[in-house]
XYZ file of C-alpha atoms in Angstrom:
340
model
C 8.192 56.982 5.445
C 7.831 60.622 4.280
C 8.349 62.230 1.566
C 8.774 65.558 -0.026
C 8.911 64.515 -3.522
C 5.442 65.341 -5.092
C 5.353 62.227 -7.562
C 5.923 59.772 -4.285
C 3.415 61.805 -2.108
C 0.451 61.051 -3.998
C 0.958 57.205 -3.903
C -1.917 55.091 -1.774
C 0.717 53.861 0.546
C 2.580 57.119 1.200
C -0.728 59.498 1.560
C -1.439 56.276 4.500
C 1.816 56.706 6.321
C 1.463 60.785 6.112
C -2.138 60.005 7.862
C -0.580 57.689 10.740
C 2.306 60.355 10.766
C 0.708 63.700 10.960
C -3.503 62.112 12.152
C -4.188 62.636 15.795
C -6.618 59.679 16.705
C -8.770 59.952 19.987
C -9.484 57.188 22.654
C -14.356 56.964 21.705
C -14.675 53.789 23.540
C -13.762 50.589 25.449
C -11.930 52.721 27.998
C -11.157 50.152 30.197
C -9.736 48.289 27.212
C -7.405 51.166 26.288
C -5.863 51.122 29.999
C -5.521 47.599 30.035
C -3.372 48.001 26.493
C -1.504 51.194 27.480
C -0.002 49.263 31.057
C 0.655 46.104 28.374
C 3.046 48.450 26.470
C 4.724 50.052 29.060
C 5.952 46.853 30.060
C 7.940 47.065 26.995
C 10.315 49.240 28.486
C 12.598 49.635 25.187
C 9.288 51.478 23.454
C 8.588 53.490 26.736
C 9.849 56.736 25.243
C 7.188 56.485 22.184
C 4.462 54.170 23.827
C 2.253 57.213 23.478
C 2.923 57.605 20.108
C 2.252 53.739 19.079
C -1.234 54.221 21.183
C -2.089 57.187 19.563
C -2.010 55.526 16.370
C -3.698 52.743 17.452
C -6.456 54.334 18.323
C -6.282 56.346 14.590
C -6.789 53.074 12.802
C -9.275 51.467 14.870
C -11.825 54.546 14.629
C -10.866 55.397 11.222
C -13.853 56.385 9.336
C -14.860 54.082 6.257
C -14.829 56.544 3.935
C -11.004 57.546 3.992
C -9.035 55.781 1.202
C -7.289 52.325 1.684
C -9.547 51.909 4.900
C -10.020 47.698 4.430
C -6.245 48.136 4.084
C -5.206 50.058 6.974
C -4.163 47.190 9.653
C -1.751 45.990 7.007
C -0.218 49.360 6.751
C -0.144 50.404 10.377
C 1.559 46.874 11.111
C 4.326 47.907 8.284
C 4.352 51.937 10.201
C 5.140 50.132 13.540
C 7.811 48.095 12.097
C 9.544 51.139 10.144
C 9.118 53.132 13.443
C 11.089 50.889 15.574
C 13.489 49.654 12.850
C 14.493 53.661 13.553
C 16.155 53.249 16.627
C 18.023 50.139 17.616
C 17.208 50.329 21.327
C 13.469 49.569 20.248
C 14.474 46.281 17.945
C 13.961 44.137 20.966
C 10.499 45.107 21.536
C 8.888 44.479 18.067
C 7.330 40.852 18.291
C 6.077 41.937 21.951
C 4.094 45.190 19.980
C 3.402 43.366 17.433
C 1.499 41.478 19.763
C -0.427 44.107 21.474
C -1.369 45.134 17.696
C -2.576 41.650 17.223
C -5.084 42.238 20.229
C -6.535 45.629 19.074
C -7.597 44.361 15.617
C -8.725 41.015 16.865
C -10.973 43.401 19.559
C -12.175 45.409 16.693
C -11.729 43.649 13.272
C -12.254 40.280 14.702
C -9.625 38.932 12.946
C -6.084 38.268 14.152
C -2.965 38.575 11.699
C -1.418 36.029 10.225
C 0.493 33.336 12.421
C 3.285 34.000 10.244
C 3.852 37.966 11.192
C 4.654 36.627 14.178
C 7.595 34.348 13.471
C 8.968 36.690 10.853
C 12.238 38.959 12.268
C 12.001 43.473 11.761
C 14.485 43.395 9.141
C 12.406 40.811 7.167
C 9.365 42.827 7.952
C 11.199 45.734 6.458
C 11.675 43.951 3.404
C 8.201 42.979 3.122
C 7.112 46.215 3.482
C 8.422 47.442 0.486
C 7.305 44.744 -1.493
C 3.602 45.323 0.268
C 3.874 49.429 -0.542
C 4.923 48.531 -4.446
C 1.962 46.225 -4.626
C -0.316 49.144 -2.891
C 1.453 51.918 -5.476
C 1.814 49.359 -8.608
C -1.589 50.064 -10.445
C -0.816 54.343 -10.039
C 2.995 53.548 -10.977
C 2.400 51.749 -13.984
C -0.491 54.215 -15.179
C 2.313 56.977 -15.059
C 5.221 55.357 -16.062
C 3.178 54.507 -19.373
C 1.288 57.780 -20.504
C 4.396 60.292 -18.618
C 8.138 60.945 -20.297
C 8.712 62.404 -17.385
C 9.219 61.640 -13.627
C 11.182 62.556 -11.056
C 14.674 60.680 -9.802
C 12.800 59.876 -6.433
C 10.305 58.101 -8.316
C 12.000 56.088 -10.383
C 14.866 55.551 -7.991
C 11.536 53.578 -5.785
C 10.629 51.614 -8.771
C 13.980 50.158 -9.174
C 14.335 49.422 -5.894
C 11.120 47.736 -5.331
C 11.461 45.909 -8.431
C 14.932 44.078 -7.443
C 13.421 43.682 -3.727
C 10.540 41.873 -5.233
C 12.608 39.952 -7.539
C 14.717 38.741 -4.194
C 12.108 37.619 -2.440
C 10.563 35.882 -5.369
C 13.958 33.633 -5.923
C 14.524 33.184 -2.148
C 10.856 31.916 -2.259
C 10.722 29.363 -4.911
C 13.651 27.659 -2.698
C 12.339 27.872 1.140
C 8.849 28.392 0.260
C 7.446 27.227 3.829
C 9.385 30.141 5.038
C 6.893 32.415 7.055
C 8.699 35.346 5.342
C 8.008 33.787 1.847
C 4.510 32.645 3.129
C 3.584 36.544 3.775
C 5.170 36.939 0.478
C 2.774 34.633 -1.467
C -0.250 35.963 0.074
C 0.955 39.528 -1.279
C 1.430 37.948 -4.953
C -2.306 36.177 -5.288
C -3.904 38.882 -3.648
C -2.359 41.563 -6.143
C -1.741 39.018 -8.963
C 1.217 40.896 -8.909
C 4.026 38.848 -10.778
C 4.568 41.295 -13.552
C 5.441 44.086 -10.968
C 8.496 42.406 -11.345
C 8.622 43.302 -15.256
C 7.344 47.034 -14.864
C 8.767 48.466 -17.998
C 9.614 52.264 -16.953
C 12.071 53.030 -19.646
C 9.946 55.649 -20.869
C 9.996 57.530 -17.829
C 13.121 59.802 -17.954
C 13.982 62.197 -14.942
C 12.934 65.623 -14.973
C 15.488 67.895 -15.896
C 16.816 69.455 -12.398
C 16.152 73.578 -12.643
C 19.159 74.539 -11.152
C 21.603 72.174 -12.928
C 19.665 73.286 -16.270
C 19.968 77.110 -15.052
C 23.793 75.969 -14.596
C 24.374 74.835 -17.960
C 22.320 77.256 -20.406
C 24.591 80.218 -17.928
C 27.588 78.041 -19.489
C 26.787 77.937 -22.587
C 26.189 81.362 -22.806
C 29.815 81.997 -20.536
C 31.585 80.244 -23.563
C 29.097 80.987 -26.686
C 29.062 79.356 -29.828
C 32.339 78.212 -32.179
C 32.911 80.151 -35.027
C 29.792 82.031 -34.379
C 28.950 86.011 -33.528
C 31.514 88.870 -33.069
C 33.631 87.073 -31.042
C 36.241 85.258 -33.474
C 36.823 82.127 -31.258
C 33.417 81.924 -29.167
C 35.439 83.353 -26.072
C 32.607 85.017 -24.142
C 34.238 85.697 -21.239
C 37.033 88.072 -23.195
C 34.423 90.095 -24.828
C 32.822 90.603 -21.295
C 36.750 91.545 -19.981
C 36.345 94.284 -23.115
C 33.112 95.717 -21.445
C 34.231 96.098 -18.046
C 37.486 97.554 -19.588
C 35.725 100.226 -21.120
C 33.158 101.161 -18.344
C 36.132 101.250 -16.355
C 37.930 103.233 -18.014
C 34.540 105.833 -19.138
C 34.520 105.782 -14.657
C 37.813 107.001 -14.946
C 36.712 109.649 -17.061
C 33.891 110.865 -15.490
C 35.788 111.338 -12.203
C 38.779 113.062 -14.003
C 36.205 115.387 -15.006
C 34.304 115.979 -12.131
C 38.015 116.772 -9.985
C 37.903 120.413 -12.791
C 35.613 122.542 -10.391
C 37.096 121.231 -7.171
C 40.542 122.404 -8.341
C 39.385 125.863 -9.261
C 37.288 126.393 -6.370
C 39.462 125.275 -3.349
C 42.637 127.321 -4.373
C 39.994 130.500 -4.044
C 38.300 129.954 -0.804
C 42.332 129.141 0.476
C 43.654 132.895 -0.772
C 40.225 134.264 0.925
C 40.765 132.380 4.112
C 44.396 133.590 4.384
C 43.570 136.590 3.389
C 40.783 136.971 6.320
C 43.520 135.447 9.047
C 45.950 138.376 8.044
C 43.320 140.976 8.544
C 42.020 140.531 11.303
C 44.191 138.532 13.920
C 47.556 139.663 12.396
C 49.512 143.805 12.634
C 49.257 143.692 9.296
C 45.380 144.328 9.428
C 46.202 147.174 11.974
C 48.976 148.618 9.720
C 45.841 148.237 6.668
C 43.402 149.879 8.481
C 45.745 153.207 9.705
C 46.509 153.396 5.914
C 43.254 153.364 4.838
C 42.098 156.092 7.632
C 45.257 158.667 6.774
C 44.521 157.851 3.345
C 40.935 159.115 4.016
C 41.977 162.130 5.891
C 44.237 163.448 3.356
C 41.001 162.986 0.618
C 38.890 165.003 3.355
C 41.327 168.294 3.450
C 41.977 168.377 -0.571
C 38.275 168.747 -0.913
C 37.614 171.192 2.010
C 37.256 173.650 -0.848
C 34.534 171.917 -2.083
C 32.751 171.655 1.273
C 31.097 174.677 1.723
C 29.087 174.901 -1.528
C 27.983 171.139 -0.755
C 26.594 172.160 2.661
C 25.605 175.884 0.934
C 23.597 173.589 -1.498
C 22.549 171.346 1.364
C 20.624 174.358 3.304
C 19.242 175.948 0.228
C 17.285 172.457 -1.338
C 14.541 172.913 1.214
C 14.376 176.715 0.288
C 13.903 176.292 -2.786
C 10.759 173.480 -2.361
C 9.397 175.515 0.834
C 6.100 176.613 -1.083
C 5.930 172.791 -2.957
C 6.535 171.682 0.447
C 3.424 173.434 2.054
C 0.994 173.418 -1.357
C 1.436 169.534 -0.629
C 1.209 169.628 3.249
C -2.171 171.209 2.956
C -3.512 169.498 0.421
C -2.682 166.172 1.723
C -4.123 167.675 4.947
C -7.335 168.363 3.375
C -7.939 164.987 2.023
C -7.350 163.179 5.033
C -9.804 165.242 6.748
């Protein structure tokens, strides 16, 4: 009943079930009427869990503004929607010719016309099959348009034109042979309304399905995986080895680059170890004790051998501010002066 594909969608009979599907119709008049209906179809207990649903639609059709597309068409296609809907589920088969029915009532209340005496005697599956027949004749004039100026369409689409075609081709056969059938009498009323005979020879050769992306994505990627025979650098076309030759040598220029970047690391380390050590020894080990009495005997010794030396240093030391006493006050007073 719904569809995704975008060639399907736009057909009059799909863009109809999408409306009963997805339209929310409201209850404007004849309330009394409406209760009456709603108590009718509970009484179908097989359809209570969507007797809402079937009502809602109801009401969709029968205040469906004049305007919309297919409108003279729409009690045809919402007879068709209730018969997919319960074909769904097999616990709501048994209901059919009792909502059926209480669809009869609502269009004869508001279209004044009743169906057909022969929707009545006709069994779900055979409605099923009908209803494809009735959605090709609905589709046939947009389908045939297409198939004849477009190379292209998709697999949905023409996957629904063959099958229409052969179930239109059935029911023709089955209907020159039991033609008082009430199956082949809704069948005949579908051909002279639609003068439809040559949907049965719908030529759609023309149309070819649409190259799938992802399957042509998958192809040109193995194409290029392989390459050309005899063609390029690559002596026998095998793509895939010259790649294995790339990723060998960027492989192997990694290996390089981390070979070189160990150099510092091994100079480095070996230097902060020895300093480390070195630091332990000193200062938590005798042997820092036994460095640091040397050093201070070492300094002692230095101290006496240049006692000689000592008192012309501090002789020199006393006599430097002597000899810069008069400098010493010149600038005193002169800085005095300027301050003041």
């Amino acid at each position: 009943m719904a569809t995704t594909d975008k060639d399907l969608s736009i057909l009059p009979s799909f863009r109809f079930y999408h409306y009963l599907e997805n339209g929310y119709g409201a209850l404007k008049s004849e309330e009394l009427f409406w209760d009456l209906l709603e108590k009718s179809l509970l009484t179908h207990t097989g359809v209570y869990d969507i007797h809402h649903t079937l009502l809602n639609k109801f009401y969709l059709v029968t205040y469906m503004e004049q305007h919309r597309s297919s409108y003279n068409e729409r009690w045809d296609f919402v007879y068709y929607w209730v018969s997919e809907k319960l074909h769904k589920n097999t616990k709501h088969h048994s209901s059919f010719e009792g909502v059926i029915g209480i669809l009869n009532t609502v269009k004869n209340k508001f279209d004044k016309k009743d169906y057909d005496d022969a929707f009545f005697d006709i069994t779900l599956q055979e409605s099923m099959d009908l209803k494809k027949i009735y959605d090709y004749s609905e589709n046939y004039v947009i389908i045939e348009k297409k198939v004849r100026e477009s190379s292209e369409c998709t697999k949905e689409y023409i996957q629904y034109i063959k099958e229409s075609i052969e179930k239109y081709n059935e029911a023709k056969s089955l209907c020159e042979i039991q033609k008082g059938k009430a199956f082949c009498k809704i069948f005949d009323s579908i051909r002279k309304k639609y003068e439809n005979d040559k949907l049965s020879k719908l030529k759609y050769d023309n149309c070819k399905p649409k190259e799938d992306s992802n399957a042509l994505q998958a192809d040109q990627l193995q194409n290029l995986q392989h390459g050309d025979r005899g063609q390029g650098d690559v002596a026998r076309g095998d793509f895939s080895h010259a790649r294995g030759d790339e990723t060998d040598s960027v492989s192997e220029g990694n290996n390089l680059s981390n070979q070189d970047s160990g150099v510092p690391s091994a100079v480095i380390f070996p230097i902060l170890g020895v300093f480390l050590v070195s630091f332990v020894l000193y200062k938590f080990t005798p042997f820092g004790q036994w460095s640091r009495t040397h050093l201070h005997r070492k300094n002692i010794t230095k101290g006496e051998e240049s006692d000689e030396f000592s008192g012309e240093t501090l002789t020199n030391s006393f006599e430097t501010p002597d000899m810069y006493s008069n400098t010493l006050e010149h600038s005193i007073g002169y800085h005095s002066m300027n301050n003041m």
